[in-house]
Amino acid sequence: MTGTDQSSFLGRISIRRNQVNAMEGYHEQEIEDLELFQKQLSDRFAELLSAPDDAPTEAFLSISWIRKLVDVFLCCETECKAILLMERDAAQISKPPLDRLIPELLERVVKAMDICNAVTNGLELVRHCQKLAEIAVSALEQKPFGEGQARRAKKALVSLMSAMHVDDKESSVQKTAERSWSFGRRSGNKDRHHGHYRSLSWQVAKHWSASKQIHAMTMNLAAPRGPEASCLPAPVYILSLIIVFVMWVLIAAIPCQERSGLTTHLPINKHVNWTHSLAGIHDKIGEEWKKKEKKGMAGLLYEMQKMEKLGQSLIEFTDSYQFPGEKEKLDEVAAQVAELAEVCRRMDEGLVPLQMLIREAFHRLVRNRTEFLDVLEQGGPVV
Amino acid sequence: MDGCQSGVPTYEGDLHVVAAAHHIVKALGATKNLSDDLRKILIDLDSHLSMITSNIDSKGGRGLVDVEERLDQAERKIMRWETDPMMIWDSGPKEASDYLEAVDETGKLVDGLRGLSVHENRKQKEILHRAMNILQMAMSRLEEELIHILVRHGQQFEPKHMYSRSIRKDIVYDESFVSVEDEPIKETSSRNYSNDESGECIVDLVHADVIPDIKSIAKVMFTSNYGPEFCEAFISVQKEALEQYFSFLGTENLSIEDVLKMEWTCLSSKMNKWTWSMKIIVRVYLASEKQLCDQVLGGLGSVSSYCFLEISKATILCLLNFGEAVAMGPHRPEKLLRLLDMYETLACLLRDIDTLFSEEAGSFIQLHFHELLERLGESAIAAFEAFRVAISSNGSLYPFAGGGVHPLNKYVMNYIRMFPEYCNTLNLLLKNQHPGVADQVTEPDYGLDASLLTSCPMAYHLRSITSCLESNLHKKSQLYKDEALQHIFLMNNIHYLVQKVKGSELRLFFGDEWIRKHNAMFQQHAMNYERATWSSVVSFLKDDNPGSSSMSKSTFKERCKGFSVAFEEVYKTQTSWSIPDPELREDLRISTSLKVVLAYRTFLGRNLAYTDDKCVKHTVEHVENSLLDLFEGSSRSLRNSRRW
């Protein structure tokens, strides 16, 4: 998506509203704006859906893909808000059914803010995994390579695996206890080191659950029907759906506090043109999730999955390694190590910008909420 | 390294050169004040030279044997502990230093052998392989020892010793404007500034005795390229310790949704707790953590600040998140003081934060901090505006019974009485609100020049708040049908306003002129009251014909009766009115007395001839005494009274 696309779209609305305000045919213009907006949405999601499943860069659910998704979200948010608020009389916003729809939207916005925070925390776990993988890579790259380095790599990889497989349920202590460092034998403080989410400061709040938030956000989220489908309820619905959808994808991709039952059905109306690709992405991720959920995992982030696969294979190698090792095997491993190093590099490049982008999305939600509240206040019944 | 390979000496002379160089390096290495970088170079050089020596020797077959012997020795020392259930550093300093020495030796051997490994010497490769295995084992062990030391010698500290909590009376204000009684608020200057400003108190998060041990472990692990492992372990333990401390302070993570839905009383106490925890965490805990990181990892470049950031990030973000949630909540007037507390806390911690997170990697924390400060400032201003709006729009349908001090007035005045404590902050925040008053005062130093204070932005806003209040009170006074009661109400309320201003630091901001004006105002209302109530009553006692000595009996009778009825009526109504301030009540009674009693006495005196008549229902004393019953807030009637 390009900035010019967006600015021309916003310009169009602004000019329109100025020109035709209070003229006949205002409604037709609005319908046209809305259609144009939906067309753009459709294109953007189609582009996201068409990302390759496995590619060195830009793969489906990779860090750069998620960044694109958040970008799409930011654009939609701006445009939707333009359609809803730009040059508009506040009184229109506070009339039924909007007087109910907007507060519902704002409830979702608040939940989305918490999810942004949860995701930011989750990205810290991803970064932690990256650090462990880097230790493993540097050990495996050592020349000459010996059993000592193999053990060093294995230790880092085992920590990596358990960090990844941390069960995000607060209650399940069993799995997380094992994650304690492999050297706890003497110190007797095995159970000191809990998983990422047992660590208090990375929790959003006690008993907070990402999947429950998503579930709550889908309540009353229904596509407007009949005449409502072409006027103001439509952009409110679109904005709501996109917020829920993007948050859902983020939770699925990035480790998050308590995600069991995330496959909640999102009420995407497949009979509307613009939601085709959205539904496509939803189905694709939903299926991935079902496949992996039982195993307990760090999330569907492409890089993490790659890391998990390489990590497991390298653990097997380090387990059975004996000095000096077969040349063929060593070459194979060298390729895997290079791949793991590449994943680390991509994380190193992409995680901080992604975190910043999520932060921007958070700020945007905050501002969005303030703007709507201001409008509601203006248009609200005079007390 | 390649350069060295080609130069491996083959004859006696070179051997001497190498030996001499080795000697010098060793001597240099013994110097105390070396930078860590330089020391590392010397260590590398040292092991390299010894390797060259042994390589020269190996022509005679002796060198490698020597190396192997040294490795055997180190291995024995290291392996011994693999089966020992004791921790090394718990077993004594000698054990620890022996172990470190063995690890150091192994490291040197590895480095040296590596430097030569291009030579296809099978034996040499084998030894290197073995040495690296031993080194790995030792590193793993050191990591374990490190965690053990950090956990075992981690120190708890009680926050109370560091900071006494603000002892300001915590009045929970709420929107209902329910009357806040004046008595218990004697909080002036109870904000504990001295403690707030007294700056850092750094504590030992880990016992000072073990810092050298941790440092020596760091040194050997970093030298052997096990730095990342050291950091991982160090960060994990310290991060968890901070988290434990955080929950020990009773602070918990809250989602934004929770905060937005929270009841005000609960939120207020959480906001209080936040300001308190924020200060302790930043000023004491993080400052101490930073010191620990620097002590242990100083000289290793950015490692110290990296570890510090990783340890503290989660907790500080959690604190900031609460602040954000509070700032985005509805800007209700009752939030104002708590918001100002939070704002001031952040403002006074800004410098600390900028120092703690001065590196590039931590700059986002600085950014968050500054953003939050700005937002809290905006919220405070919004709450301030909401306060003003709430005052203007506080409406009543019915007149306030008795005409006493209205609860809104009490609420507002008791609330703004606390503003002078926040003078500097409010001035800063309000400066941009009304550019007109902005420039007059740039840096008001609160408590100094009186003429300056009355023209600062806060003074302007304070006066605008009270004028909102006054006009609302005027509106409320219109609800009384009785004009006299309108005046009593306004007199009471303006008097209260003036008293509150005079009796607190507010007087510095309102200024003498304001006080004079408002004194005159309530006095005017008192006079208006007298006129409205008593003019008609006293008019019965007036002499229509001042020339003649007395009036006719029938006129006297009629006048007397008229006066009694009017007086009884006033008595009946106005005993239920209320003037809460005893002095004001007394003053008004005296001046009423002067007017009425004097007139009555004169009236009776002039008509002495008729005074025996029973038409004189009340004696002068009766009238005088009954005036004392007015404004006590409980309705009485003269007719039913026993006193008559």
XYZ file of C-alpha atoms in Angstrom, chain A residues 4-372:
369
model
C -0.275 8.371 -2.143
C -3.160 5.939 -2.425
C -4.248 6.876 0.969
C -3.753 10.581 0.782
C -5.706 10.741 -2.462
C -8.488 8.775 -0.862
C -8.592 11.081 2.126
C -8.408 14.092 -0.160
C -11.318 12.770 -2.135
C -13.498 12.414 0.924
C -12.548 15.791 2.212
C -13.253 17.570 -1.074
C -16.486 15.700 -1.536
C -17.749 16.496 1.858
C -16.960 20.132 1.352
C -18.590 20.291 -2.043
C -21.675 18.277 -1.629
C -22.457 18.838 1.972
C -26.081 19.791 2.302
C -26.687 18.985 -1.346
C -28.815 16.333 -2.870
C -27.006 13.197 -3.739
C -24.894 13.287 -0.636
C -25.862 9.763 0.162
C -24.845 8.460 -3.264
C -21.451 10.022 -2.803
C -21.069 8.298 0.513
C -21.938 4.961 -0.964
C -19.355 5.547 -3.625
C -16.697 6.425 -1.032
C -17.530 3.337 0.909
C -17.274 1.154 -2.167
C -13.943 2.603 -3.096
C -12.728 2.010 0.440
C -13.884 -1.598 0.391
C -12.200 -2.159 -2.924
C -8.914 -0.904 -1.501
C -9.323 -3.100 1.536
C -9.976 -6.073 -0.641
C -6.808 -5.404 -2.644
C -4.674 -5.001 0.436
C -5.824 -8.224 2.024
C -5.519 -10.050 -1.258
C -1.899 -9.000 -1.387
C -1.366 -10.307 2.147
C -3.081 -13.578 1.303
C -0.908 -14.088 -1.732
C 2.317 -14.125 0.291
C 4.248 -17.381 -0.209
C 4.114 -19.983 2.555
C 7.814 -20.499 2.606
C 10.243 -17.935 1.353
C 13.384 -16.360 2.695
C 11.620 -13.023 3.010
C 8.028 -11.882 3.032
C 6.651 -15.339 3.794
C 3.113 -15.675 5.116
C 3.149 -14.845 8.860
C 6.782 -13.767 8.762
C 7.893 -10.698 10.661
C 7.851 -8.583 7.535
C 4.395 -9.927 6.650
C 3.096 -8.982 10.110
C 4.565 -5.541 9.641
C 2.624 -5.228 6.412
C -0.512 -6.377 8.156
C -0.121 -3.743 10.853
C 0.506 -1.168 8.137
C -2.737 -2.190 6.461
C -4.448 -1.845 9.786
C -3.099 1.667 10.288
C -4.267 2.725 6.835
C -7.732 1.253 7.261
C -8.059 2.898 10.590
C -7.279 6.316 9.165
C -9.615 5.891 6.229
C -12.462 4.440 8.204
C -12.250 7.261 10.645
C -12.211 9.729 7.765
C -15.398 8.234 6.372
C -16.982 8.310 9.784
C -15.873 11.607 11.172
C -14.468 13.909 8.548
C -16.608 17.005 8.066
C -19.450 15.271 9.724
C -22.024 16.663 12.049
C -21.523 15.188 15.496
C -25.249 14.754 15.883
C -25.251 12.071 13.193
C -22.839 9.988 15.219
C -24.932 10.059 18.333
C -28.141 8.926 16.668
C -29.293 5.305 16.766
C -27.991 2.817 15.881
C -24.606 4.543 16.117
C -25.164 5.535 19.719
C -24.881 1.824 20.435
C -22.390 0.828 17.742
C -19.766 3.437 18.563
C -19.523 2.607 22.276
C -19.244 -1.052 21.303
C -16.470 -0.140 18.912
C -14.706 1.728 21.685
C -14.920 -1.281 23.984
C -13.150 -3.257 21.297
C -10.576 -0.524 20.949
C -9.744 -0.728 24.659
C -9.377 -4.492 24.456
C -7.195 -4.093 21.390
C -4.907 -1.773 23.357
C -4.373 -4.480 25.952
C -3.700 -6.954 23.193
C -1.093 -4.624 21.706
C 0.637 -4.601 25.061
C 0.418 -8.371 25.324
C 1.905 -8.708 21.868
C 4.717 -6.316 22.711
C 5.478 -8.543 25.683
C 5.308 -11.575 23.426
C 7.850 -10.033 21.106
C 10.203 -9.865 24.074
C 9.938 -13.623 24.343
C 10.737 -13.877 20.651
C 13.778 -11.718 21.230
C 14.818 -13.921 24.097
C 14.584 -16.911 21.773
C 16.710 -15.049 19.287
C 19.426 -14.501 21.901
C 19.472 -18.203 22.776
C 19.575 -19.190 19.129
C 22.483 -16.826 18.610
C 24.431 -18.566 21.357
C 23.746 -21.897 19.675
C 24.785 -20.535 16.304
C 28.028 -19.117 17.619
C 28.857 -22.427 19.327
C 28.037 -24.429 16.218
C 30.101 -22.155 14.041
C 33.229 -22.650 16.151
C 36.262 -24.020 14.411
C 37.503 -26.481 15.352
C 34.188 -27.936 16.377
C 34.248 -30.404 19.219
C 32.033 -32.054 21.778
C 32.424 -29.105 24.108
C 30.905 -26.783 21.561
C 28.222 -29.349 20.785
C 27.271 -29.406 24.449
C 27.294 -25.648 24.580
C 25.014 -25.453 21.568
C 22.727 -28.088 22.941
C 22.346 -26.307 26.224
C 21.298 -23.111 24.456
C 18.973 -25.019 22.138
C 17.285 -26.870 24.968
C 16.679 -23.568 26.711
C 15.379 -22.224 23.432
C 12.956 -25.100 23.007
C 11.591 -24.821 26.486
C 11.302 -21.053 26.171
C 9.309 -21.643 23.009
C 7.142 -24.324 24.437
C 6.233 -22.437 27.488
C 2.641 -23.089 28.026
C 0.979 -19.761 28.159
C -1.567 -20.905 30.683
C -0.884 -19.498 34.072
C -2.057 -22.614 35.812
C 0.130 -25.207 34.213
C 3.228 -25.202 36.303
C 4.334 -28.634 35.228
C 5.687 -27.724 31.885
C 7.249 -24.528 32.973
C 9.089 -26.112 35.863
C 11.025 -28.222 33.419
C 12.062 -25.152 31.630
C 14.227 -24.197 34.543
C 17.794 -24.093 33.537
C 19.499 -27.333 32.932
C 22.047 -26.577 35.601
C 19.679 -26.334 38.490
C 20.806 -29.620 39.937
C 22.986 -28.350 42.720
C 21.502 -25.040 43.558
C 18.193 -26.621 44.453
C 16.285 -23.720 43.038
C 14.818 -25.578 40.155
C 11.417 -24.083 40.453
C 12.672 -20.561 40.687
C 12.712 -20.023 37.012
C 9.280 -19.994 35.683
C 8.280 -19.525 32.147
C 7.987 -16.226 30.454
C 4.391 -15.758 31.475
C 4.906 -16.881 35.000
C 7.168 -13.915 35.135
C 4.888 -11.303 36.576
C 5.992 -8.262 34.711
C 5.186 -9.720 31.319
C 1.618 -10.396 32.245
C -0.990 -7.975 31.084
C -2.860 -8.689 34.268
C -3.586 -11.636 36.473
C -6.064 -13.995 34.810
C -6.019 -11.954 31.630
C -6.615 -14.072 28.576
C -5.951 -13.104 24.997
C -8.467 -15.549 23.595
C -11.183 -14.339 25.940
C -10.524 -10.805 24.773
C -10.971 -11.849 21.177
C -14.101 -13.675 22.083
C -15.510 -10.614 23.831
C -14.580 -8.440 20.890
C -16.642 -10.556 18.511
C -19.793 -10.130 20.594
C -22.439 -8.191 18.725
C -20.126 -7.946 15.764
C -22.546 -8.451 12.921
C -22.514 -7.067 9.430
C -25.172 -4.421 9.001
C -28.069 -5.493 6.816
C -30.519 -3.812 4.549
C -30.362 -0.055 4.299
C -27.819 0.106 7.121
C -25.325 -1.746 4.975
C -24.680 1.306 2.887
C -24.552 4.023 5.478
C -22.701 4.825 8.663
C -23.041 1.452 10.428
C -21.019 -0.057 7.592
C -17.697 1.676 8.269
C -18.146 1.082 12.007
C -18.548 -2.595 11.284
C -15.576 -2.618 8.928
C -13.343 -0.895 11.436
C -14.461 -3.236 14.206
C -13.939 -6.310 12.096
C -10.497 -5.207 11.030
C -9.434 -4.438 14.569
C -10.632 -7.836 15.759
C -9.108 -9.603 12.801
C -5.700 -7.973 13.067
C -5.576 -8.588 16.811
C -6.543 -12.175 16.245
C -3.727 -12.661 13.745
C -1.228 -10.998 16.079
C -2.220 -13.271 18.920
C -1.990 -16.335 16.720
C 1.437 -15.372 15.455
C 3.129 -13.990 18.513
C 3.374 -15.567 21.964
C 0.655 -14.189 24.163
C -0.784 -14.700 27.591
C -3.409 -17.476 27.560
C -4.539 -18.342 24.073
C -6.388 -21.592 24.423
C -9.432 -21.742 22.222
C -8.170 -19.043 19.945
C -9.814 -20.661 16.948
C -12.949 -18.751 17.866
C -14.890 -18.210 14.743
C -14.622 -14.637 13.597
C -17.904 -13.477 12.143
C -16.614 -12.696 8.689
C -19.354 -12.446 6.170
C -18.006 -14.313 3.162
C -20.728 -13.116 0.886
C -19.392 -9.615 0.773
C -16.753 -9.021 -1.824
C -14.168 -7.250 0.203
C -13.959 -9.930 2.903
C -12.924 -12.722 0.522
C -9.226 -12.436 1.175
C -9.773 -11.683 4.817
C -11.722 -14.912 5.150
C -8.971 -16.661 3.219
C -6.306 -15.540 5.670
C -8.581 -16.423 8.562
C -9.114 -19.980 7.299
C -5.464 -20.509 6.565
C -4.300 -19.382 9.988
C -7.176 -21.201 11.686
C -6.065 -24.463 10.179
C -2.429 -23.950 11.057
C -3.500 -23.164 14.573
C -5.562 -26.328 14.915
C -2.617 -28.394 13.752
C -0.266 -26.895 16.301
C -2.401 -25.899 19.225
C -2.243 -29.164 21.090
C 1.509 -29.207 21.081
C 1.712 -25.942 22.911
C 3.871 -23.545 21.039
C 5.234 -20.096 20.774
C 2.962 -19.022 17.971
C 2.690 -19.240 14.238
C 5.297 -16.606 13.479
C 7.169 -17.919 10.460
C 10.592 -17.233 11.961
C 9.701 -18.952 15.215
C 8.419 -22.014 13.443
C 11.555 -22.139 11.379
C 13.623 -21.731 14.501
C 11.748 -24.517 16.206
C 12.297 -26.927 13.343
C 15.986 -26.116 12.977
C 16.432 -26.174 16.721
C 14.982 -29.634 17.067
C 17.088 -30.988 14.260
C 20.223 -29.414 15.703
C 19.478 -30.819 19.149
C 19.374 -34.269 17.600
C 22.693 -33.589 15.947
C 24.343 -32.342 19.141
C 22.936 -35.303 21.041
C 24.616 -37.860 18.881
C 27.680 -35.905 17.927
C 31.061 -37.460 18.504
C 34.333 -35.878 17.633
C 35.282 -35.411 14.856
C 32.006 -36.305 13.089
C 31.224 -37.275 9.528
C 31.955 -34.774 6.851
C 28.589 -35.196 5.164
C 26.655 -34.710 8.359
C 28.758 -31.689 9.241
C 28.021 -30.078 5.898
C 24.322 -30.663 6.355
C 24.484 -29.148 9.809
C 26.503 -26.202 8.537
C 23.650 -25.439 6.141
C 21.134 -25.600 8.969
C 23.288 -23.394 11.158
C 23.521 -20.882 8.338
C 19.740 -20.986 8.053
C 19.316 -20.481 11.777
C 21.785 -17.608 11.650
C 19.713 -16.108 8.859
C 16.537 -16.409 10.945
C 18.327 -14.675 13.813
C 19.455 -11.950 11.489
C 15.936 -11.397 10.241
C 14.671 -11.227 13.788
C 17.423 -8.838 14.662
C 16.395 -6.584 11.809
C 12.663 -6.944 12.074
C 11.684 -7.205 15.717
C 12.453 -3.695 16.847
C 10.625 -2.060 13.916
C 7.714 -4.410 14.515
C 7.621 -3.476 18.170
C 7.625 0.163 17.200
C 4.853 -0.407 14.722
C 2.727 -2.139 17.328
C 3.403 0.772 19.600
C 2.192 3.081 16.874
C -0.935 1.001 16.464
C -1.436 1.316 20.207
C -1.105 5.088 20.069
C -3.455 5.186 17.143
C -6.065 3.267 19.087
C -5.682 5.657 21.996
C -6.124 8.671 19.743
C -8.955 7.041 17.859
C -10.800 6.478 21.106
C -10.268 10.058 22.240
C -11.565 11.408 18.945
C -14.690 9.302 19.067
